[in-house]
PDB file of C-alpha atoms in Angstrom:
ATOM      1  CA  MET A  30      88.757 114.707-128.239  1.00  0.00           C
ATOM      2  CA  ASP A  31      87.590 118.034-129.549  1.00  0.00           C
ATOM      3  CA  ALA A  32      85.372 120.896-128.456  1.00  0.00           C
ATOM      4  CA  LYS A  33      82.226 119.062-129.586  1.00  0.00           C
ATOM      5  CA  ASN A  34      83.154 115.532-128.428  1.00  0.00           C
ATOM      6  CA  ARG A  35      84.719 115.688-124.991  1.00  0.00           C
ATOM      7  CA  PHE A  36      85.982 112.172-124.608  1.00  0.00           C
ATOM      8  CA  GLU A  37      89.223 110.495-125.507  1.00  0.00           C
ATOM      9  CA  THR A  38      89.989 107.195-127.118  1.00  0.00           C
ATOM     10  CA  LYS A  39      92.672 105.019-125.558  1.00  0.00           C
ATOM     11  CA  THR A  40      95.105 106.269-128.198  1.00  0.00           C
ATOM     12  CA  THR A  41      94.444 109.986-127.738  1.00  0.00           C
ATOM     13  CA  PHE A  42      94.573 109.548-123.955  1.00  0.00           C
ATOM     14  CA  ALA A  43      97.909 107.738-124.262  1.00  0.00           C
ATOM     15  CA  LEU A  44      99.241 110.597-126.399  1.00  0.00           C
ATOM     16  CA  SER A  45      98.131 113.139-123.782  1.00  0.00           C
ATOM     17  CA  ARG A  46      99.848 111.098-121.089  1.00  0.00           C
ATOM     18  CA  LEU A  47     102.991 111.025-123.221  1.00  0.00           C
ATOM     19  CA  GLU A  48     102.970 114.846-123.372  1.00  0.00           C
ATOM     20  CA  TRP A  49     102.547 115.033-119.595  1.00  0.00           C
ATOM     21  CA  LEU A  50     105.384 112.525-119.234  1.00  0.00           C
ATOM     22  CA  GLY A  51     107.605 114.883-121.233  1.00  0.00           C
ATOM     23  CA  CYS A  52     106.789 117.726-118.824  1.00  0.00           C
ATOM     24  CA  LEU A  53     107.433 115.419-115.874  1.00  0.00           C
ATOM     25  CA  ALA A  54     110.787 114.400-117.327  1.00  0.00           C
ATOM     26  CA  VAL A  55     111.876 118.029-117.820  1.00  0.00           C
ATOM     27  CA  SER A  56     110.844 118.864-114.239  1.00  0.00           C
ATOM     28  CA  LEU A  57     112.684 115.833-112.852  1.00  0.00           C
ATOM     29  CA  VAL A  58     115.844 116.631-114.828  1.00  0.00           C
ATOM     30  CA  LEU A  59     115.796 120.207-113.522  1.00  0.00           C
ATOM     31  CA  ALA A  60     115.274 118.942-109.961  1.00  0.00           C
ATOM     32  CA  PHE A  61     118.157 116.501-110.361  1.00  0.00           C
ATOM     33  CA  GLN A  62     120.451 119.173-111.811  1.00  0.00           C
ATOM     34  CA  HIS A  63     119.638 121.537-108.936  1.00  0.00           C
ATOM     35  CA  ARG A  64     119.275 118.938-106.173  1.00  0.00           C
ATOM     36  CA  THR A  65     121.886 120.648-103.963  1.00  0.00           C
ATOM     37  CA  GLU A  66     120.002 123.959-104.236  1.00  0.00           C
ATOM     38  CA  ILE A  67     116.576 122.551-103.341  1.00  0.00           C
ATOM     39  CA  ARG A  68     115.277 123.121 -99.842  1.00  0.00           C
ATOM     40  CA  TRP A  69     113.918 119.609 -99.454  1.00  0.00           C
ATOM     41  CA  GLY A  70     111.576 120.434 -96.578  1.00  0.00           C
ATOM     42  CA  VAL A  71     109.855 123.038 -98.764  1.00  0.00           C
ATOM     43  CA  PHE A  72     109.817 120.599-101.701  1.00  0.00           C
ATOM     44  CA  VAL A  73     108.108 117.895 -99.606  1.00  0.00           C
ATOM     45  CA  LEU A  74     105.629 120.426 -98.180  1.00  0.00           C
ATOM     46  CA  LEU A  75     104.667 121.721-101.641  1.00  0.00           C
ATOM     47  CA  PHE A  76     104.473 118.196-103.053  1.00  0.00           C
ATOM     48  CA  ALA A  77     102.308 116.926-100.194  1.00  0.00           C
ATOM     49  CA  VAL A  78      99.928 119.880 -99.762  1.00  0.00           C
ATOM     50  CA  ILE A  79      98.262 119.103-103.088  1.00  0.00           C
ATOM     51  CA  ASP A  80      97.017 115.726-101.832  1.00  0.00           C
ATOM     52  CA  VAL A  81      96.659 116.618 -98.144  1.00  0.00           C
ATOM     53  CA  ILE A  82      94.067 119.252 -99.075  1.00  0.00           C
ATOM     54  CA  GLY A  83      92.852 118.012-102.441  1.00  0.00           C
ATOM     55  CA  TYR A  84      92.799 114.218-102.358  1.00  0.00           C
ATOM     56  CA  VAL A  85      93.025 112.664 -98.898  1.00  0.00           C
ATOM     57  CA  PRO A  86      89.783 114.133 -97.446  1.00  0.00           C
ATOM     58  CA  GLY A  87      87.762 113.001-100.490  1.00  0.00           C
ATOM     59  CA  ALA A  88      89.391 109.571-100.516  1.00  0.00           C
ATOM     60  CA  ILE A  89      88.524 109.077 -96.857  1.00  0.00           C
ATOM     61  CA  ALA A  90      84.948 110.263 -97.420  1.00  0.00           C
ATOM     62  CA  PHE A  91      84.641 107.945-100.442  1.00  0.00           C
ATOM     63  CA  ARG A  92      85.833 104.916 -98.490  1.00  0.00           C
ATOM     64  CA  ARG A  93      83.543 105.704 -95.550  1.00  0.00           C
ATOM     65  CA  SER A  94      80.475 106.313 -97.702  1.00  0.00           C
ATOM     66  CA  PRO A  95      78.141 103.303 -97.884  1.00  0.00           C
ATOM     67  CA  ASP A  96      76.948 104.300-101.365  1.00  0.00           C
ATOM     68  CA  ARG A  97      80.428 105.475-102.518  1.00  0.00           C
ATOM     69  CA  ARG A  98      79.145 109.008-103.082  1.00  0.00           C
ATOM     70  CA  VAL A  99      80.820 112.105-101.654  1.00  0.00           C
ATOM     71  CA  PRO A 100      79.733 115.746-101.496  1.00  0.00           C
ATOM     72  CA  ARG A 101      80.787 118.033-104.332  1.00  0.00           C
ATOM     73  CA  ARG A 102      83.117 119.999-102.041  1.00  0.00           C
ATOM     74  CA  TYR A 103      85.598 117.103-102.215  1.00  0.00           C
ATOM     75  CA  TYR A 104      85.615 117.260-106.023  1.00  0.00           C
ATOM     76  CA  VAL A 105      86.074 121.021-105.876  1.00  0.00           C
ATOM     77  CA  ALA A 106      88.967 120.685-103.414  1.00  0.00           C
ATOM     78  CA  TYR A 107      90.576 118.028-105.614  1.00  0.00           C
ATOM     79  CA  ASN A 108      90.164 120.060-108.794  1.00  0.00           C
ATOM     80  CA  VAL A 109      91.414 123.297-107.232  1.00  0.00           C
ATOM     81  CA  MET A 110      94.501 121.645-105.736  1.00  0.00           C
ATOM     82  CA  HIS A 111      95.260 119.599-108.872  1.00  0.00           C
ATOM     83  CA  SER A 112      94.907 122.558-111.226  1.00  0.00           C
ATOM     84  CA  LEU A 113      97.876 123.882-113.157  1.00  0.00           C
ATOM     85  CA  VAL A 114      96.396 127.357-112.631  1.00  0.00           C
ATOM     86  CA  THR A 115      96.448 126.920-108.847  1.00  0.00           C
ATOM     87  CA  ALA A 116     100.016 125.605-109.026  1.00  0.00           C
ATOM     88  CA  GLY A 117     101.029 128.619-111.105  1.00  0.00           C
ATOM     89  CA  VAL A 118      99.392 131.057-108.686  1.00  0.00           C
ATOM     90  CA  LEU A 119     100.977 129.282-105.710  1.00  0.00           C
ATOM     91  CA  ALA A 120     104.410 129.266-107.342  1.00  0.00           C
ATOM     92  CA  GLY A 121     104.077 132.925-108.325  1.00  0.00           C
ATOM     93  CA  ALA A 122     102.972 133.961-104.841  1.00  0.00           C
ATOM     94  CA  TRP A 123     105.764 131.903-103.259  1.00  0.00           C
ATOM     95  CA  ALA A 124     108.362 133.458-105.568  1.00  0.00           C
ATOM     96  CA  LEU A 125     107.010 136.951-104.856  1.00  0.00           C
ATOM     97  CA  PHE A 126     106.511 136.715-101.086  1.00  0.00           C
ATOM     98  CA  VAL A 127     109.112 134.108-100.082  1.00  0.00           C
ATOM     99  CA  ARG A 128     111.631 133.702-102.900  1.00  0.00           C
ATOM    100  CA  PRO A 129     112.002 132.004-106.261  1.00  0.00           C
ATOM    101  CA  GLU A 130     113.488 128.579-105.664  1.00  0.00           C
ATOM    102  CA  TRP A 131     113.973 125.165-107.192  1.00  0.00           C
ATOM    103  CA  ALA A 132     111.728 123.540-104.550  1.00  0.00           C
ATOM    104  CA  LEU A 133     108.791 124.906-106.550  1.00  0.00           C
ATOM    105  CA  LEU A 134     109.458 122.077-109.019  1.00  0.00           C
ATOM    106  CA  ALA A 135     107.497 119.917-106.559  1.00  0.00           C
ATOM    107  CA  LEU A 136     104.297 121.370-108.050  1.00  0.00           C
ATOM    108  CA  PRO A 137     104.762 120.307-111.692  1.00  0.00           C
ATOM    109  CA  ILE A 138     106.399 117.057-110.608  1.00  0.00           C
ATOM    110  CA  HIS A 139     103.314 116.155-108.563  1.00  0.00           C
ATOM    111  CA  LEU A 140     100.755 117.269-111.136  1.00  0.00           C
ATOM    112  CA  MET A 141     102.532 115.830-114.181  1.00  0.00           C
ATOM    113  CA  GLY A 142     103.212 112.622-112.247  1.00  0.00           C
ATOM    114  CA  ASP A 143      99.500 112.271-111.471  1.00  0.00           C
ATOM    115  CA  ARG A 144      98.590 112.847-115.101  1.00  0.00           C
ATOM    116  CA  ALA A 145     101.376 110.907-116.823  1.00  0.00           C
ATOM    117  CA  LEU A 146     101.856 107.974-114.470  1.00  0.00           C
ATOM    118  CA  PHE A 147      98.355 107.489-113.069  1.00  0.00           C
ATOM    119  CA  GLY A 148      96.197 109.063-115.798  1.00  0.00           C
ATOM    120  CA  ASN A 149      94.494 111.320-113.242  1.00  0.00           C
ATOM    121  CA  SER A 150      93.377 114.787-114.159  1.00  0.00           C
ATOM    122  CA  LEU A 151      90.448 116.839-112.908  1.00  0.00           C
ATOM    123  CA  LYS A 152      87.378 115.025-111.553  1.00  0.00           C
ATOM    124  CA  PRO A 153      83.895 115.635-113.000  1.00  0.00           C
ATOM    125  CA  PHE A 154      81.016 115.599-110.482  1.00  0.00           C
ATOM    126  CA  GLY A 155      79.190 112.824-112.353  1.00  0.00           C
ATOM    127  CA  VAL A 156      81.742 110.063-111.757  1.00  0.00           C
ATOM    128  CA  ALA A 157      82.937 108.280-108.620  1.00  0.00           C
ATOM    129  CA  PHE A 158      85.630 110.090-106.630  1.00  0.00           C
ATOM    130  CA  GLU A 159      87.938 107.110-107.122  1.00  0.00           C
ATOM    131  CA  PRO A 160      88.340 106.024-110.758  1.00  0.00           C
ATOM    132  CA  GLU A 161      85.935 103.382-112.006  1.00  0.00           C
ATOM    133  CA  THR A 162      84.317 102.965-115.388  1.00  0.00           C
ATOM    134  CA  THR A 163      80.637 103.870-115.346  1.00  0.00           C
ATOM    135  CA  PRO A 164      78.262 101.458-117.104  1.00  0.00           C
ATOM    136  CA  ALA A 165      77.073 104.285-119.387  1.00  0.00           C
ATOM    137  CA  PHE A 166      80.619 105.064-120.541  1.00  0.00           C
ATOM    138  CA  ARG A 167      81.433 101.376-121.019  1.00  0.00           C
ATOM    139  CA  ALA A 168      78.335 101.034-123.250  1.00  0.00           C
ATOM    140  CA  PHE A 169      79.272 104.193-125.153  1.00  0.00           C
ATOM    141  CA  GLU A 170      82.800 102.883-125.789  1.00  0.00           C
ATOM    142  CA  GLN A 171      81.433  99.585-127.067  1.00  0.00           C
ATOM    143  CA  ARG A 172      78.984 101.349-129.422  1.00  0.00           C
ATOM    144  CA  TYR A 173      81.739 103.738-130.574  1.00  0.00           C
ATOM    145  CA  ARG A 174      84.125 100.876-131.387  1.00  0.00           C
ATOM    146  CA  LYS A 175      81.415  98.827-133.072  1.00  0.00           C
ATOM    147  CA  LYS A 176      80.324 101.716-135.276  1.00  0.00           C
ATOM    148  CA  GLU A 177      83.940 102.477-136.178  1.00  0.00           C
ATOM    149  CA  PHE A 178      84.538  98.859-137.191  1.00  0.00           C
ATOM    150  CA  ASP A 179      81.177  98.517-138.957  1.00  0.00           C
ATOM    151  CA  GLU A 180      81.803 101.547-141.128  1.00  0.00           C
ATOM    152  CA  GLY A 181      85.390 100.573-141.788  1.00  0.00           C
ATOM    153  CA  VAL A 182      86.514 104.175-142.192  1.00  0.00           C
ATOM    154  CA  PRO A 183      86.772 107.096-139.808  1.00  0.00           C
ATOM    155  CA  ARG A 184      83.947 109.624-139.809  1.00  0.00           C
ATOM    156  CA  THR A 185      84.854 112.935-141.461  1.00  0.00           C
ATOM    157  CA  SER A 186      81.701 114.971-140.840  1.00  0.00           C
ATOM    158  CA  VAL A 187      82.193 118.711-140.506  1.00  0.00           C
ATOM    159  CA  GLU A 188      78.594 119.398-139.537  1.00  0.00           C
ATOM    160  CA  GLY A 189      78.404 121.988-136.789  1.00  0.00           C
ATOM    161  CA  THR A 190      82.170 122.465-136.567  1.00  0.00           C
ATOM    162  CA  ASP A 191      83.809 125.679-135.502  1.00  0.00           C
ATOM    163  CA  ALA A 192      86.755 125.211-137.865  1.00  0.00           C
ATOM    164  CA  VAL A 193      87.373 127.498-140.816  1.00  0.00           C
ATOM    165  CA  ARG A 194      87.527 125.681-144.141  1.00  0.00           C
ATOM    166  CA  ALA A 195      89.308 126.863-147.265  1.00  0.00           C
TER     167      ALA A 195
END
């Protein structure tokens, strides 16, 4: 994936998930090391609020919809609640107005768990709310793989790139 080709191959997606898994592991180790200092009620609340606001309403709407389409507001709610920016703002506000505490690890644990374990990130409006491969993307992947195998070598075009070359 790059700025001009916003898709990932299975390999680049697996590498991204591996990075997220590293962040998840660090967060889990910190939570384990500080387990006696965590206010577990706050941890559960922070962990759950992401899906209670951001996922559950859209999932219900998706399952109830006869054509499996849901209004954009559900995507927006999902993306806002599953954003690292939102988690950072929430953690900062909590630390400022309540107190800094280890229970805030619920936020990266939830978000990195979604990304690393389930492969879920932000949802674009043009795909189903619940993951499913669109026919257009399936066809694109097949053409991409076929062209890659037909040529036998990776493409190295720099046409239209934003990179600086020596």
